[in-house]
Every structure is written in structure tokens, then in C-alpha cells.
Tab-separated table of C-alpha atoms in Angstrom:
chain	number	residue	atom	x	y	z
X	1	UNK	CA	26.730	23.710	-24.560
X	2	UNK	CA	26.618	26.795	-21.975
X	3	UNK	CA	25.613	25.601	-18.246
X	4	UNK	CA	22.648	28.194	-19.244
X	5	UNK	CA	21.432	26.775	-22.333
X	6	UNK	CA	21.806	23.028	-20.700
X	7	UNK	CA	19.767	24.193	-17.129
X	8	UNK	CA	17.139	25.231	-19.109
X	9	UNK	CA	16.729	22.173	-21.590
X	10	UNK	CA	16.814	20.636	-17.958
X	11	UNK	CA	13.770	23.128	-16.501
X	12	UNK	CA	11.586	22.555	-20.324
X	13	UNK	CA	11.961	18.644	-19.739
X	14	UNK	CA	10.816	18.391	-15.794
X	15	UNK	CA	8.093	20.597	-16.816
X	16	UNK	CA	6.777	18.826	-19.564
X	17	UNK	CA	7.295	16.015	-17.211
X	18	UNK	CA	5.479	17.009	-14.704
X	19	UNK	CA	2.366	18.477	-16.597
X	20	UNK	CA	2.378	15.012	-18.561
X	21	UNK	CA	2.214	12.853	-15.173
X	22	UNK	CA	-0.395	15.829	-13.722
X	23	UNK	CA	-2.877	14.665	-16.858
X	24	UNK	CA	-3.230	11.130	-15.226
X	25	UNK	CA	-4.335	12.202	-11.802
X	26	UNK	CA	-8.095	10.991	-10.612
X	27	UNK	CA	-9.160	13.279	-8.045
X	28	UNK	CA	-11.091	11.583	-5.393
X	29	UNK	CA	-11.884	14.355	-3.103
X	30	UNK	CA	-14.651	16.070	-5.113
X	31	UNK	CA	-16.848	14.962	-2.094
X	32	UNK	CA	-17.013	17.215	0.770
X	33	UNK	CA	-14.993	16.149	3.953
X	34	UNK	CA	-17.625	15.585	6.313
X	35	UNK	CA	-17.587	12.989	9.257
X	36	UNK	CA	-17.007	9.133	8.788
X	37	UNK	CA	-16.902	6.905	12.283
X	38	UNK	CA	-18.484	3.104	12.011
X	39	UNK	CA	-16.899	0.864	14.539
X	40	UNK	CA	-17.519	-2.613	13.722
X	41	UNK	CA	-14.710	-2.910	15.944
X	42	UNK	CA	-15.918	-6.096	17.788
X	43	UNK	CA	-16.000	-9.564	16.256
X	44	UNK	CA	-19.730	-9.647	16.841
X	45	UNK	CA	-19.855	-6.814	15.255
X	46	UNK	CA	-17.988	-7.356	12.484
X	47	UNK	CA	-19.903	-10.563	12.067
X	48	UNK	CA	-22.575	-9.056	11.916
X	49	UNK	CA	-22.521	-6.169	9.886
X	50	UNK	CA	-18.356	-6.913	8.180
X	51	UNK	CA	-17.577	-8.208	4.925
X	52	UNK	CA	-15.937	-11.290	4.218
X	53	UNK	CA	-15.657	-12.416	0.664
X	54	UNK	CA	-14.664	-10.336	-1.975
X	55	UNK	CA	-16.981	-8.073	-4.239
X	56	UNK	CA	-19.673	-8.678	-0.615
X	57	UNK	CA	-20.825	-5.414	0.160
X	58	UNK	CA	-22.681	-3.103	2.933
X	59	UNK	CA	-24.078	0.314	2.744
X	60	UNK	CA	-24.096	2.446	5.905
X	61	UNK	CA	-26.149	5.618	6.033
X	62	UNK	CA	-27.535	6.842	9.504
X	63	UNK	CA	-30.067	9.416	7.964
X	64	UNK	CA	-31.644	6.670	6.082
X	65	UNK	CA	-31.261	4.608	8.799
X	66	UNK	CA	-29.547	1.655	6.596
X	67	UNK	CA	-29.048	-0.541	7.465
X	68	UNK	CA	-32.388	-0.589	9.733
X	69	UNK	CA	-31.043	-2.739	12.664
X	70	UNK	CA	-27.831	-1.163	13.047
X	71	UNK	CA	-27.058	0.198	16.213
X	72	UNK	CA	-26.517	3.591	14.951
X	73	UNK	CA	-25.392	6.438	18.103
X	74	UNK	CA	-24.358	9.707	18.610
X	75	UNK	CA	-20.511	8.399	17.933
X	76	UNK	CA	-21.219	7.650	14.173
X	77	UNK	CA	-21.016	9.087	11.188
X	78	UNK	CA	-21.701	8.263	7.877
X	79	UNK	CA	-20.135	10.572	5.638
X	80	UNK	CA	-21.827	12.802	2.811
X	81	UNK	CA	-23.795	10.199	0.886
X	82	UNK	CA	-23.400	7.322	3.206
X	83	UNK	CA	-20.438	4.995	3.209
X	84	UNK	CA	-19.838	1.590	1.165
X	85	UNK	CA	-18.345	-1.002	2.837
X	86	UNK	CA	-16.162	-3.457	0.221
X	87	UNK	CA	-14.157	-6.678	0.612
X	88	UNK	CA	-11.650	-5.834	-2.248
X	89	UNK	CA	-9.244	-8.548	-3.380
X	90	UNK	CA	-7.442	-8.946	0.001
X	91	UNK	CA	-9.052	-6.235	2.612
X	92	UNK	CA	-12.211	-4.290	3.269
X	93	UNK	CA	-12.280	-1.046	1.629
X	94	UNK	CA	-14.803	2.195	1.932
X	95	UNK	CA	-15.940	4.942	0.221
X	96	UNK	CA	-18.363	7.627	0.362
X	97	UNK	CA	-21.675	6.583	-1.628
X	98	UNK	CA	-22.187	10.201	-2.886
X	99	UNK	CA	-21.218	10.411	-7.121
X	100	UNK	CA	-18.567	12.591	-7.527
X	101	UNK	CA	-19.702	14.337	-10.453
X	102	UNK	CA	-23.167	15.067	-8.981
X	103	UNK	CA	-21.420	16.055	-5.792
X	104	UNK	CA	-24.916	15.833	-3.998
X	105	UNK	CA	-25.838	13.628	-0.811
X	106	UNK	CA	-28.942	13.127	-2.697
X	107	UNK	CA	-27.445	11.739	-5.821
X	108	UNK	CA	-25.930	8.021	-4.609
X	109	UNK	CA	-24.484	5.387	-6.128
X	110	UNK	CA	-25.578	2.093	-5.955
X	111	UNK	CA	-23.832	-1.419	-6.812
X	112	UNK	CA	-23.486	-3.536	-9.387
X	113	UNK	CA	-23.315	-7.324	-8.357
X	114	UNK	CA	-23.269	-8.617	-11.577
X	115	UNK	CA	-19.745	-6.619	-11.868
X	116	UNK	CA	-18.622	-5.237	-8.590
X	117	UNK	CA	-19.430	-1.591	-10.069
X	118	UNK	CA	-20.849	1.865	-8.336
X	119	UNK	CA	-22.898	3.284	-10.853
X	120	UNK	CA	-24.413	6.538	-10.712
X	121	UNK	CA	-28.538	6.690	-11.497
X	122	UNK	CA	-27.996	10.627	-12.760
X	123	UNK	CA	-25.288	10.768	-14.862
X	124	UNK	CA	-24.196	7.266	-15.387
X	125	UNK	CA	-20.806	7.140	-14.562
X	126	UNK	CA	-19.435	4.229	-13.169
X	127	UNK	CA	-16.360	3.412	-10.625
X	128	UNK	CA	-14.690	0.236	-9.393
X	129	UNK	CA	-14.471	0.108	-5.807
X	130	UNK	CA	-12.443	-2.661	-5.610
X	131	UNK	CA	-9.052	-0.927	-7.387
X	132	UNK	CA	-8.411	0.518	-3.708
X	133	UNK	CA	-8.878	3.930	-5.290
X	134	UNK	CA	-12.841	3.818	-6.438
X	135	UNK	CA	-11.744	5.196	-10.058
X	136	UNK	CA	-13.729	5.806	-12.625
X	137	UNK	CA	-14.386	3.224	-15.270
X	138	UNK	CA	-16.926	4.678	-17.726
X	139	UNK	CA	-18.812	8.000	-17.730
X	140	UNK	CA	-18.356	11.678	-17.451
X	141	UNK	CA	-16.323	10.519	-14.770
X	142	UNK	CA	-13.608	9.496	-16.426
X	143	UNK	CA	-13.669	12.972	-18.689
X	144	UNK	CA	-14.001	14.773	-15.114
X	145	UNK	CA	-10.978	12.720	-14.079
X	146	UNK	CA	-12.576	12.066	-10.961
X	147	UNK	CA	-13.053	8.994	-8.605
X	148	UNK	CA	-14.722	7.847	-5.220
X	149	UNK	CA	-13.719	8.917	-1.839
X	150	UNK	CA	-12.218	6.700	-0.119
X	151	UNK	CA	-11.811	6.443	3.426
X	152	UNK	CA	-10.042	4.435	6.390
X	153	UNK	CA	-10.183	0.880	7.385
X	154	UNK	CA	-8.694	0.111	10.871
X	155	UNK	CA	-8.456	-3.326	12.077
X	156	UNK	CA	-9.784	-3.554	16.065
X	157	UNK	CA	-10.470	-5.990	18.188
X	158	UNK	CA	-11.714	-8.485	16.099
X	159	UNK	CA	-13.390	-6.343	13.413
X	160	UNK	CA	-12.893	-2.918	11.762
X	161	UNK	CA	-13.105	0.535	12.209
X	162	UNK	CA	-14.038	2.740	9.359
X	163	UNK	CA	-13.174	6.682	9.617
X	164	UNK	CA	-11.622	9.408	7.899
């Protein structure tokens, strides 16, 4: 076989390849990028306000003031939709609360106790937060290829700092 004929059996295959692992991809930053800070960065804090076991969760949104007795100032943020606040299997893990198909700071998810789920009132897709990726389980979600945002979880101090 020619060194031609063989490169480009060679080029067809890492093509195919590549398109094939491409169909797999979630994309998780449907949401806008807008501005996540929550330091929980104390142990009183984090006491306070943390997680701890897993599946516990918290939902942080300062326009909605939620929740009402956090000390909310001009250092945080909250995201698009709010941020959710997850112990996953071994760490704490967040996400913007905003649905990624409705792609509105209007349209939120809420959670699922019963099965540790984000499910979307509008369109009724739902996502599991506690993968460490926020990907979609059922829904147009999953035919939208398209999962949670997730942001950063620094330890500090104690407690946690969540950002982007």
C-alpha cells in the first residue's frame, strides 16, 4: 500500500473517531457566565449554611434573598439562576440553578429528595447533581445533550468557597 493511500485510511479513521467521541459530549455551559462568589469560608460559616451528608442540599440566590438569614454583601454573587450547593458522594459540589434548556434566570430547577434530582418545572428535564458533572438524566435535556453548570468548590479556613 502507497504511504498516500495508507495516510489517508489514517486521516478517514481519526475523523470518524473523533466525530464519534464528539456525539457523547454534554455541554454544560448553555448558562450564561455571570458572577458566582459565596464564601462559607469560616467553620461557622460553613456550619451554618455547608453541607455535610451526602444528597443534603442548599440553594443560594441573593435576588430572592434565599436563604433569608444569610448574610448576603456586596462581595457575593449568585450566579444566573442562583447556585445549588450539593454534598456529592465524597465533596460539596455546585451548580447554577438556572435549566439549561430554558436558559432563563426565571426558569429554576428545584430538587428532588426523594432521588437527589434537579428537575425542571417547564420542560421537565431532569439532571443529577451528584455525578460531579450535573448531566442530564431524562428530558429534552438529554436530546439537547446538555447538562448543569457547574462551578468551583474551594476549601478555606474551615469551610468552602464557592466561585467560578
Amino acid at each position: 500500500m502507497s504511504f498516500f493511500k495508507h495516510s489517508t485510511i489514517v486521516a478517514a479513521l481519526m475523523l470518524l473517531l473523533t466525530a464519534a467521541s464528539g456525539c457523547d459530549h454534554i455541554d454544560n455551559k448553555t448558562i450564561p457566565r455571570f458572577s458566582v462568589r459565596i464564601d462559607l469560608g469560616s467553620y461557622a460559616l460553613w456550619n451554618t449554611y455547608g453541607v455535610s451528608g451526602m444528597g443534603q442540599f442548599r440553594i443560594f440566590n441573593r435576588e430572592k434573598n434565599v436563604p433569608s438569614n444569610f448574610p448576603f454583601n456586596v462581595n457575593t454573587y449568585t450566579g444566573y439562576g442562583g447556585v445549588l450547593l450539593i454534598m456529592g458522594i465524597d465533596s460539596p459540589l455546585a451548580y447554577d440553578m438556572a435549566c439549561p434548556v430554558e436558559i432563563s434566570p426565571e426558569v429554576t430547577l428545584s430538587m428532588d429528595a426523594s432521588n437527589f434530582e434537579a428537575v425542571c418545572p417547564r420542560c421537565g428535564s431532569r439532571f443529577n447533581p451528584l455525578t460531579g458533572d450535573g448531566g442530564p438524566v431524562s428530558g429534552v435535556a438529554i436530546n439537547n445533550k446538555v447538562g448543569m453548570r457547574q462551578y468551583h468548590v474551594y476549601p478555606s479556613n474551615g469551610g468552602y468557597v464557592i466561585a467560578n
